[in-house]
Amino acid sequence: MSITRRQLLILLPAAAVAWKSILAGTPEASPNYNMTEHWWGMLVDITKCIGCGSCVRACQMENQVPDGYFRTWVERYHVSDYDIENPKVDSPDGGKNGFLPTSVSDGKNFFVPKMCNHCADSPCTQVCPVGATFVSPDGVVLVDQKYCLGCRYCVQACPYGCRFVDPKKKTAQKCTLCYHRITKGLTTACCENCPTGARQLADLKNPNDPIHEFLKTHSVQVLKPYLATRSKLFYNGLDGSVR
Amino acid sequence: MQIPVEGFMYPNEVELQWSVLIVLYPFLTGLVAGAFILASLERVFMVKAVKPTYRLALLTALAFLIVAPLPLQLHLGHPERSFEMYLTPHRSSAMAMFGFVYLWYLLAVLVVEIWLDYRRDIVVMSQCTTGWKRLVYRVLTLGSTNISERSLHIDERVGWLVTVIGIPSAFLLHGYVGFIFGSVKANPWWSSPLMPVVFLFSAMVSGIAIVMLLYMLMCRLRREPIDMDCVDTVAKYLFYTFIIDFSLEMLDLIHRIYEADESFRSLDFMVHTRLFLSQVVIQILLGTVLPILLIGLTQVVKLAAKQRKRIYVVAGCLTMIGIFAMRWNVVIGGQLFSKSFLGYTTYKMAFATREGLLTAIVLTVLPFVILGVLVKLLPPWPEKKSAISSVAVAAYGAD
Amino acid sequence: MKAFKDAGHLFRLASVFLVGGVLFLAFRGVLVPRSFGQYGHYRGNAIKETAALPISYAGHQVCESCHADLLEVKSKGVHKRVACEACHGPLATHADDPASVQPAKLDTAVLCVRCHEANLAKPKNFPQVVSAEHSGGAPCETCHQPHSPAIVAVAGGSQ
């Protein structure tokens, strides 16, 4: 099956035009995107996560994440019913290559995907001395790569361990919620490649987004709610032992 | 290089963000603030006994203040962008204040105070030195050679005002360093409203101790008798500040132990294992309790001057080690445990790298070199037998 | 007037500070990036720069616009919600130039077990097998077609 791009244009003009605008990658290429119409977040359904690591690999490919650092990762929890406050947790290489079989059968075992919580009151942007990291008008916590000093204060201030300093670029790096994708109508690389739909990109300003129905009908939590960061990473089926 | 990890760390937490240089930074600014507050004792609070240390304390503060931003600069991923802190300071960031508090303290307080205090000497020396030295002094006079009694009187009054402004500024300089750590709500080892206060008092302790040590050292180098009245008074202030500092640190510790919140188990384990040597042994026992007991001894028992001197030197050195250990335990300790409270990482200090031990040693020695130059240029003691004696003695005679 | 004369050096000092302050403001005026403060205390253009980063995963809608035949097969099976690139890898370059960039051949022995190897931490209702015992060493695609893995051949009794 060999279809050239020219044929594609003839066959499927609408798709081709859309694709062209995606690839061109210039700000002008997504002219219909209006920042004020969106407020992005994500839903993670722990009851669906199988710990395959597809999200971690997809994120690293999509965003050229350096080896050994993670914009998203998966943790495996083992919670013994005799000591629910002290779970055993592992995340070999961020869960990138999946997990070896779980050997302990007592208590609970489950996976927890982690990533930037895109907090509305984010402690990391609060401490940046120069305004190199910020919450965008559509609710995504971003880093200005041309302005970041590399002082690492934001890394210290993130309660969830979601930031790191790129060993080559020497600037703070983190999940951008695939801002270059969501502004072009695509979903994030991790959501796109999650085989079970455990991750769902959510636009809280869009009344038709299924997130609203989900939030209405499920017990949803955020991580470390006592820190009052107004996290927008919503977890369904989150166990109390997860931190 | 594999970093040894015990238990579970979030994967990005394994590598430490702030190195030994960030330990050095609050240590150096602490010395600045402490030395300045000692200097202000004489000027504002009229403690005449400490007068021999006044100028030395100011120069020490300046020498350390010049070096203080270097560890920060070296640690930045992009040092060439640091000027952005002046261009677009983020008001909600404690760190953004650094640039302004630093500039204010360096230029508006310390340099002005030293200039006013030394102006008479500068003018005198601009006239009786030669070569490059003369040029330096000429520039420092700013082209005004007026040392009339009235102008010196004005300097004295303005200098007093600058010192009065300088005390809260010194508190601000170091209190905000404590706030940088104390305001990180994500990190229970740091997050505490006591942090700025503890930093401030430990700064005063270390600043007083270093001026005391430097004063004794300089007297020895110049083969002059040590003014024991002065050193005794400085040691007395060291003793009182140290007791306040220790009480605050213990208050913080007892509060943590008694409240025993969710982070307690993890932090308690860390203090008993990875931080045991640096926190319990070096910081608390050797660096705090022992010097307090030693100086306490001189306050209670009448000892000969020679013994007191020895005790002051030992206690002073232990204090410096203890305060450095305190900075270490705050900065490094705060990064050794996981924010999940489930594991611990290790700090491996490199040697000859940008953020390694060698750099730290150089940055520790550098202020003493700068102090040496400053002391040569602006001698902090009355000159006795130099070429400029006639003018200088006349000037001091009017004092 | 005499007071001013004896405080002359202080005015000189003040003017040094004044010159410094003016220079600082001048530098600041030149050096602060244009788009700084456009939306908040940050460089507004940073948003556009982040949005302009290149894409690696084309997204299943783009794949389906050409491979309608596979969509047809896949939409009838249990893998209907698994995106193409979850198994095939990032293929934006292929979508952009299908003729010259060809996706690599996949190895089911690696791919299938990523999801379906039994693990107690996986949800109980998720189909999982102990691969070593399950197929006796035979490759997965002997029985299961990845795009529609249910074993229809056995059920239909043909072949």
CSV table of N, CA, C and O in Angstrom, one decimal, chain A residues 68-71 73 75 77 86-87 89-91 94 114 121 123 125-131 145-153 155-165 169-171 224 226-229 243, chain B residues 7-13 15-18 75-79 81-96 179-181 183-187 190 262 265 331 334-335 339-342 354-355:
chain,number,residue,atom,x,y,z
A,68,GLY,N,16.8,8.1,31.9
A,68,GLY,CA,16.9,8.2,33.4
A,68,GLY,C,16.1,9.4,34.0
A,68,GLY,O,16.1,9.5,35.2
A,69,TYR,N,15.5,10.2,33.2
A,69,TYR,CA,14.6,11.2,33.7
A,69,TYR,C,13.2,11.0,33.1
A,69,TYR,O,13.0,10.4,32.1
A,70,PHE,N,12.2,11.5,33.8
A,70,PHE,CA,10.8,11.1,33.4
A,70,PHE,C,9.9,12.3,33.5
A,70,PHE,O,9.8,13.0,34.5
A,71,ARG,N,9.1,12.5,32.4
A,71,ARG,CA,8.0,13.5,32.5
A,71,ARG,C,6.7,12.7,32.9
A,71,ARG,O,5.8,13.4,33.4
A,73,TRP,N,5.8,8.6,34.6
A,73,TRP,CA,6.3,7.3,35.0
A,73,TRP,C,5.2,6.5,35.7
A,73,TRP,O,4.1,7.1,36.0
A,75,GLU,N,4.2,3.8,38.8
A,75,GLU,CA,4.7,3.1,40.0
A,75,GLU,C,3.8,1.9,40.3
A,75,GLU,O,2.6,1.9,40.0
A,77,TYR,N,2.4,-0.3,43.4
A,77,TYR,CA,2.2,-0.3,44.8
A,77,TYR,C,1.8,-1.7,45.3
A,77,TYR,O,1.1,-2.4,44.6
A,86,ASN,N,2.2,1.9,55.1
A,86,ASN,CA,3.6,1.7,54.6
A,86,ASN,C,3.7,0.8,53.4
A,86,ASN,O,4.1,-0.3,53.5
A,87,PRO,N,3.2,1.3,52.2
A,87,PRO,CA,3.2,0.5,51.1
A,87,PRO,C,4.6,0.2,50.6
A,87,PRO,O,5.6,1.0,50.9
A,89,VAL,N,6.8,0.2,47.2
A,89,VAL,CA,6.6,0.8,45.9
A,89,VAL,C,7.8,0.6,45.1
A,89,VAL,O,9.0,0.6,45.6
A,90,ASP,N,7.6,0.3,43.8
A,90,ASP,CA,8.8,0.3,42.9
A,90,ASP,C,8.4,0.8,41.5
A,90,ASP,O,7.2,0.9,41.2
A,91,SER,N,9.4,1.3,40.8
A,91,SER,CA,9.2,1.8,39.5
A,91,SER,C,10.5,1.7,38.7
A,91,SER,O,11.2,2.6,38.5
A,94,GLY,N,11.3,3.9,35.7
A,94,GLY,CA,10.0,4.6,35.5
A,94,GLY,C,8.9,3.7,35.0
A,94,GLY,O,7.9,4.2,34.5
A,114,LYS,N,2.1,8.4,37.1
A,114,LYS,CA,2.3,9.7,37.6
A,114,LYS,C,2.8,10.7,36.5
A,114,LYS,O,3.5,10.3,35.6
A,121,ASP,N,-2.8,26.3,41.4
A,121,ASP,CA,-1.9,27.0,42.3
A,121,ASP,C,-0.6,26.3,42.5
A,121,ASP,O,-0.3,25.7,43.5
A,123,PRO,N,3.0,25.2,43.2
A,123,PRO,CA,4.2,25.7,44.0
A,123,PRO,C,5.4,25.9,43.2
A,123,PRO,O,6.3,26.7,43.6
A,125,THR,N,5.7,27.2,40.0
A,125,THR,CA,5.8,28.5,39.3
A,125,THR,C,5.9,29.6,40.3
A,125,THR,O,6.4,30.7,40.0
A,126,GLN,N,5.3,29.4,41.5
A,126,GLN,CA,5.4,30.4,42.5
A,126,GLN,C,6.8,30.8,42.9
A,126,GLN,O,7.1,31.9,43.1
A,127,VAL,N,7.7,29.8,42.9
A,127,VAL,CA,9.1,30.1,43.4
A,127,VAL,C,10.1,30.5,42.3
A,127,VAL,O,11.2,30.9,42.6
A,128,CYS,N,9.7,30.4,41.0
A,128,CYS,CA,10.6,30.7,39.9
A,128,CYS,C,11.0,32.2,40.1
A,128,CYS,O,10.2,33.1,40.1
A,129,PRO,N,12.3,32.4,40.2
A,129,PRO,CA,12.8,33.8,40.5
A,129,PRO,C,12.6,34.8,39.3
A,129,PRO,O,12.5,36.0,39.5
A,130,VAL,N,12.5,34.2,38.1
A,130,VAL,CA,12.5,35.1,36.9
A,130,VAL,C,11.3,35.1,36.0
A,130,VAL,O,11.1,35.8,35.1
A,131,GLY,N,10.3,34.2,36.4
A,131,GLY,CA,9.2,34.0,35.5
A,131,GLY,C,9.5,33.2,34.3
A,131,GLY,O,9.0,33.5,33.2
A,145,GLN,N,12.1,27.6,27.9
A,145,GLN,CA,13.5,27.0,27.7
A,145,GLN,C,14.5,28.1,27.4
A,145,GLN,O,15.7,27.9,27.7
A,146,LYS,N,14.1,29.2,26.9
A,146,LYS,CA,15.1,30.3,26.6
A,146,LYS,C,15.3,31.2,27.7
A,146,LYS,O,16.1,32.1,27.6
A,147,TYR,N,14.5,31.0,28.8
A,147,TYR,CA,14.6,32.0,29.9
A,147,TYR,C,15.0,31.4,31.2
A,147,TYR,O,15.4,32.1,32.1
A,148,CYS,N,14.9,30.0,31.3
A,148,CYS,CA,15.2,29.3,32.5
A,148,CYS,C,16.7,29.4,32.9
A,148,CYS,O,17.6,29.2,32.1
A,149,LEU,N,16.9,29.8,34.2
A,149,LEU,CA,18.3,30.0,34.7
A,149,LEU,C,19.0,28.6,35.0
A,149,LEU,O,20.2,28.6,35.1
A,150,GLY,N,18.1,27.6,35.3
A,150,GLY,CA,18.6,26.4,35.9
A,150,GLY,C,19.0,26.5,37.3
A,150,GLY,O,20.0,25.9,37.8
A,151,CYS,N,18.2,27.2,38.1
A,151,CYS,CA,18.5,27.4,39.5
A,151,CYS,C,18.0,26.2,40.3
A,151,CYS,O,18.3,26.0,41.5
A,152,ARG,N,17.0,25.5,39.8
A,152,ARG,CA,16.5,24.3,40.3
A,152,ARG,C,15.6,24.5,41.5
A,152,ARG,O,15.2,23.5,42.2
A,153,TYR,N,15.2,25.7,41.8
A,153,TYR,CA,14.3,25.9,42.9
A,153,TYR,C,12.9,25.3,42.6
A,153,TYR,O,12.3,24.7,43.6
A,155,VAL,N,12.3,22.6,41.0
A,155,VAL,CA,12.4,21.1,41.2
A,155,VAL,C,12.2,20.8,42.7
A,155,VAL,O,11.5,19.9,43.1
A,156,GLN,N,12.8,21.7,43.6
A,156,GLN,CA,12.6,21.5,45.0
A,156,GLN,C,11.2,21.7,45.4
A,156,GLN,O,10.7,21.1,46.4
A,157,ALA,N,10.5,22.6,44.8
A,157,ALA,CA,9.2,23.1,45.2
A,157,ALA,C,8.1,22.1,44.8
A,157,ALA,O,7.0,22.2,45.3
A,158,CYS,N,8.3,21.3,43.8
A,158,CYS,CA,7.3,20.4,43.3
A,158,CYS,C,7.1,19.2,44.3
A,158,CYS,O,8.0,18.5,44.5
A,159,PRO,N,5.9,19.1,44.8
A,159,PRO,CA,5.7,18.1,45.8
A,159,PRO,C,5.6,16.7,45.2
A,159,PRO,O,5.6,15.7,45.9
A,160,TYR,N,5.5,16.6,43.9
A,160,TYR,CA,5.2,15.3,43.3
A,160,TYR,C,6.4,14.7,42.5
A,160,TYR,O,6.3,13.7,41.9
A,161,GLY,N,7.5,15.5,42.6
A,161,GLY,CA,8.8,15.0,41.9
A,161,GLY,C,8.7,14.9,40.4
A,161,GLY,O,9.2,14.1,39.8
A,162,CYS,N,7.9,15.9,39.8
A,162,CYS,CA,7.7,15.8,38.4
A,162,CYS,C,8.7,16.6,37.5
A,162,CYS,O,8.6,16.6,36.3
A,163,ARG,N,9.6,17.3,38.2
A,163,ARG,CA,10.5,18.2,37.4
A,163,ARG,C,11.9,17.6,37.5
A,163,ARG,O,12.3,16.9,38.5
A,164,PHE,N,12.7,17.9,36.5
A,164,PHE,CA,14.1,17.6,36.6
A,164,PHE,C,14.9,18.6,35.8
A,164,PHE,O,14.3,19.4,35.0
A,165,VAL,N,16.2,18.6,35.9
A,165,VAL,CA,17.0,19.5,35.1
A,165,VAL,C,17.7,18.7,34.0
A,165,VAL,O,18.3,17.7,34.3
A,169,LYS,N,20.7,20.4,28.3
A,169,LYS,CA,20.2,21.8,28.2
A,169,LYS,C,20.3,22.6,29.4
A,169,LYS,O,20.3,23.8,29.4
A,170,LYS,N,20.5,21.9,30.6
A,170,LYS,CA,20.7,22.6,31.9
A,170,LYS,C,19.5,23.5,32.2
A,170,LYS,O,19.7,24.6,32.9
A,171,THR,N,18.4,23.2,31.7
A,171,THR,CA,17.2,24.0,32.1
A,171,THR,C,16.2,23.0,32.7
A,171,THR,O,16.2,21.8,32.5
A,224,LYS,N,-1.9,14.2,47.2
A,224,LYS,CA,-1.6,15.2,48.3
A,224,LYS,C,-2.5,16.4,48.4
A,224,LYS,O,-2.1,17.5,48.3
A,226,TYR,N,-3.9,17.8,50.8
A,226,TYR,CA,-3.6,18.7,51.9
A,226,TYR,C,-2.6,19.8,51.5
A,226,TYR,O,-2.5,20.8,52.2
A,227,LEU,N,-1.9,19.7,50.4
A,227,LEU,CA,-1.0,20.8,49.9
A,227,LEU,C,-1.7,21.9,49.2
A,227,LEU,O,-1.1,22.9,48.8
A,228,ALA,N,-3.0,21.6,48.9
A,228,ALA,CA,-3.9,22.7,48.3
A,228,ALA,C,-3.2,23.3,47.0
A,228,ALA,O,-3.1,24.5,46.9
A,229,THR,N,-2.8,22.5,46.1
A,229,THR,CA,-2.2,23.0,44.9
A,229,THR,C,-3.2,23.1,43.8
A,229,THR,O,-2.8,23.5,42.7
A,243,ARG,N,1.1,8.2,47.6
A,243,ARG,CA,1.6,9.5,47.9
A,243,ARG,C,2.5,10.0,46.8
A,243,ARG,O,2.8,9.2,45.9
B,7,GLY,N,15.0,2.0,49.5
B,7,GLY,CA,13.5,2.2,49.4
B,7,GLY,C,13.1,2.8,48.1
B,7,GLY,O,13.8,2.5,47.1
B,8,PHE,N,12.1,3.6,48.1
B,8,PHE,CA,11.6,4.1,46.8
B,8,PHE,C,11.7,5.7,46.8
B,8,PHE,O,11.3,6.4,47.7
B,9,MET,N,12.3,6.2,45.7
B,9,MET,CA,12.3,7.6,45.4
B,9,MET,C,11.5,7.8,44.2
B,9,MET,O,11.6,7.0,43.3
B,10,TYR,N,10.8,8.9,44.1
B,10,TYR,CA,10.3,9.3,42.7
B,10,TYR,C,11.5,9.3,41.8
B,10,TYR,O,12.6,9.8,42.2
B,11,PRO,N,11.3,8.8,40.6
B,11,PRO,CA,12.5,8.6,39.7
B,11,PRO,C,13.4,9.9,39.5
B,11,PRO,O,14.6,9.8,39.5
B,12,ASN,N,12.7,11.1,39.5
B,12,ASN,CA,13.5,12.3,39.3
B,12,ASN,C,14.2,12.8,40.5
B,12,ASN,O,14.9,13.8,40.5
B,13,GLU,N,13.9,12.2,41.7
B,13,GLU,CA,14.4,12.7,42.9
B,13,GLU,C,15.8,12.1,43.2
B,13,GLU,O,16.5,12.6,44.2
B,15,GLU,N,18.7,12.1,41.8
B,15,GLU,CA,19.8,13.0,41.7
B,15,GLU,C,19.6,14.3,42.6
B,15,GLU,O,18.5,14.9,42.5
B,16,LEU,N,20.5,14.7,43.4
B,16,LEU,CA,20.4,15.9,44.2
B,16,LEU,C,20.5,17.1,43.4
B,16,LEU,O,21.3,17.2,42.5
B,17,GLN,N,19.6,18.1,43.7
B,17,GLN,CA,19.6,19.3,42.9
B,17,GLN,C,20.6,20.4,43.4
B,17,GLN,O,21.2,21.1,42.6
B,18,TRP,N,20.6,20.5,44.7
B,18,TRP,CA,21.5,21.5,45.3
B,18,TRP,C,22.7,20.9,46.0
B,18,TRP,O,22.5,20.0,46.9
B,75,HIS,N,26.5,27.5,40.4
B,75,HIS,CA,25.6,26.3,40.5
B,75,HIS,C,24.5,26.4,39.4
B,75,HIS,O,24.0,25.4,39.0
B,76,LEU,N,24.3,27.6,38.9
B,76,LEU,CA,23.2,27.8,37.9
B,76,LEU,C,23.5,27.0,36.6
B,76,LEU,O,24.7,26.9,36.2
B,77,GLY,N,22.4,26.5,36.0
B,77,GLY,CA,22.6,25.8,34.7
B,77,GLY,C,23.0,26.8,33.7
B,77,GLY,O,23.7,26.4,32.7
B,78,HIS,N,22.5,28.0,33.7
B,78,HIS,CA,22.8,29.0,32.8
B,78,HIS,C,23.2,30.3,33.5
B,78,HIS,O,22.4,31.2,33.6
B,79,PRO,N,24.5,30.3,33.9
B,79,PRO,CA,25.0,31.5,34.7
B,79,PRO,C,24.8,32.8,33.9
B,79,PRO,O,24.6,33.9,34.5
B,81,ARG,N,22.4,33.8,32.3
B,81,ARG,CA,21.1,34.4,32.4
B,81,ARG,C,20.7,35.0,33.7
B,81,ARG,O,19.6,35.4,34.0
B,82,SER,N,21.7,35.0,34.6
B,82,SER,CA,21.4,35.4,36.0
B,82,SER,C,20.9,36.8,36.1
B,82,SER,O,20.2,37.1,37.0
B,83,PHE,N,21.3,37.6,35.1
B,83,PHE,CA,20.9,39.0,35.2
B,83,PHE,C,19.4,39.2,35.1
B,83,PHE,O,18.8,40.2,35.4
B,84,GLU,N,18.7,38.1,34.6
B,84,GLU,CA,17.2,38.1,34.4
B,84,GLU,C,16.6,38.4,35.8
B,84,GLU,O,15.4,38.9,35.9
B,85,MET,N,17.3,38.0,36.9
B,85,MET,CA,16.7,38.2,38.2
B,85,MET,C,16.6,39.7,38.5
B,85,MET,O,15.7,40.1,39.3
B,86,TYR,N,17.4,40.5,37.9
B,86,TYR,CA,17.2,42.0,38.0
B,86,TYR,C,16.2,42.5,37.0
B,86,TYR,O,15.5,43.5,37.3
B,87,LEU,N,16.1,41.9,35.8
B,87,LEU,CA,15.3,42.4,34.8
B,87,LEU,C,13.8,42.1,35.1
B,87,LEU,O,13.0,43.0,35.1
B,88,THR,N,13.5,40.9,35.4
B,88,THR,CA,12.1,40.5,35.6
B,88,THR,C,12.0,39.7,36.9
B,88,THR,O,11.7,38.5,36.9
B,89,PRO,N,12.3,40.3,38.1
B,89,PRO,CA,12.1,39.5,39.3
B,89,PRO,C,10.7,39.1,39.6
B,89,PRO,O,9.8,39.9,39.4
B,90,HIS,N,10.5,37.9,40.0
B,90,HIS,CA,9.2,37.4,40.2
B,90,HIS,C,8.8,37.7,41.6
B,90,HIS,O,9.4,37.1,42.5
B,91,ARG,N,7.8,38.4,41.9
B,91,ARG,CA,7.5,38.9,43.2
B,91,ARG,C,7.2,37.8,44.2
B,91,ARG,O,7.3,37.9,45.4
B,92,SER,N,6.6,36.7,43.7
B,92,SER,CA,6.2,35.7,44.6
B,92,SER,C,7.4,34.7,44.9
B,92,SER,O,7.2,33.8,45.7
B,93,SER,N,8.5,35.0,44.4
B,93,SER,CA,9.7,34.1,44.6
B,93,SER,C,10.6,34.7,45.7
B,93,SER,O,11.1,35.8,45.5
B,94,ALA,N,10.9,33.9,46.7
B,94,ALA,CA,11.9,34.4,47.7
B,94,ALA,C,13.2,34.6,47.1
B,94,ALA,O,14.0,35.5,47.5
B,95,MET,N,13.5,33.7,46.1
B,95,MET,CA,14.9,33.8,45.5
B,95,MET,C,15.1,35.1,44.7
B,95,MET,O,16.2,35.6,44.6
B,96,ALA,N,14.0,35.5,44.1
B,96,ALA,CA,14.1,36.7,43.2
B,96,ALA,C,14.5,37.9,44.1
B,96,ALA,O,15.1,38.9,43.6
B,179,PHE,N,14.0,31.9,54.6
B,179,PHE,CA,12.7,31.8,54.0
B,179,PHE,C,12.7,31.0,52.7
B,179,PHE,O,11.7,30.3,52.4
B,180,ILE,N,13.8,31.1,52.0
B,180,ILE,CA,13.9,30.3,50.8
B,180,ILE,C,13.6,28.8,51.1
B,180,ILE,O,12.9,28.2,50.3
B,181,PHE,N,14.2,28.4,52.2
B,181,PHE,CA,14.0,27.0,52.6
B,181,PHE,C,12.6,26.8,53.3
B,181,PHE,O,11.9,25.9,53.0
B,183,SER,N,9.9,28.2,53.2
B,183,SER,CA,8.6,28.4,52.5
B,183,SER,C,8.3,27.3,51.5
B,183,SER,O,7.3,27.4,50.8
B,184,VAL,N,9.2,26.2,51.4
B,184,VAL,CA,8.9,25.2,50.5
B,184,VAL,C,7.9,24.2,51.1
B,184,VAL,O,8.3,23.3,51.9
B,185,LYS,N,6.7,24.3,50.8
B,185,LYS,CA,5.7,23.4,51.5
B,185,LYS,C,5.8,22.0,51.1
B,185,LYS,O,5.3,21.1,51.8
B,186,ALA,N,6.4,21.7,50.0
B,186,ALA,CA,6.6,20.4,49.5
B,186,ALA,C,7.6,19.6,50.4
B,186,ALA,O,7.6,18.3,50.3
B,187,ASN,N,8.4,20.3,51.1
B,187,ASN,CA,9.5,19.6,51.8
B,187,ASN,C,9.4,19.8,53.3
B,187,ASN,O,9.7,20.9,53.8
B,190,TRP,N,12.2,21.2,55.5
B,190,TRP,CA,12.5,22.7,55.3
B,190,TRP,C,11.3,23.5,55.9
B,190,TRP,O,11.5,24.5,56.5
B,262,GLU,N,3.0,13.1,59.3
B,262,GLU,CA,3.2,12.0,58.4
B,262,GLU,C,4.6,11.8,57.9
B,262,GLU,O,5.1,10.7,57.5
B,265,ARG,N,8.2,9.7,60.6
B,265,ARG,CA,8.9,8.4,60.6
B,265,ARG,C,10.1,8.4,59.6
B,265,ARG,O,11.2,8.0,59.9
B,331,VAL,N,20.4,21.9,53.9
B,331,VAL,CA,20.4,21.8,52.4
B,331,VAL,C,20.5,20.4,51.9
B,331,VAL,O,19.6,20.0,51.1
B,334,GLY,N,17.7,17.9,53.4
B,334,GLY,CA,16.4,18.2,52.8
B,334,GLY,C,16.2,17.5,51.5
B,334,GLY,O,15.1,17.5,50.9
B,335,GLN,N,17.3,17.0,50.9
B,335,GLN,CA,17.2,16.3,49.6
B,335,GLN,C,17.4,14.8,49.6
B,335,GLN,O,17.4,14.2,48.6
B,339,LYS,N,10.0,12.7,48.7
B,339,LYS,CA,8.8,13.3,49.1
B,339,LYS,C,7.6,12.4,49.2
B,339,LYS,O,6.5,12.7,49.6
B,340,SER,N,7.9,11.1,48.8
B,340,SER,CA,6.9,10.1,49.1
B,340,SER,C,7.1,9.5,50.5
B,340,SER,O,6.3,8.6,50.9
B,341,PHE,N,8.1,9.9,51.2
B,341,PHE,CA,8.5,9.3,52.5
B,341,PHE,C,8.7,7.9,52.5
B,341,PHE,O,8.5,7.2,53.5
B,342,LEU,N,9.2,7.3,51.4
B,342,LEU,CA,9.3,5.9,51.3
B,342,LEU,C,10.8,5.5,51.0
B,342,LEU,O,11.1,4.3,50.8
B,354,ARG,N,32.6,21.6,38.5
B,354,ARG,CA,32.1,23.0,38.8
B,354,ARG,C,31.4,23.1,40.1
B,354,ARG,O,31.5,24.1,40.8
B,355,GLU,N,30.7,22.0,40.5
B,355,GLU,CA,30.0,22.1,41.8
B,355,GLU,C,30.7,21.2,42.8
B,355,GLU,O,30.1,20.7,43.8
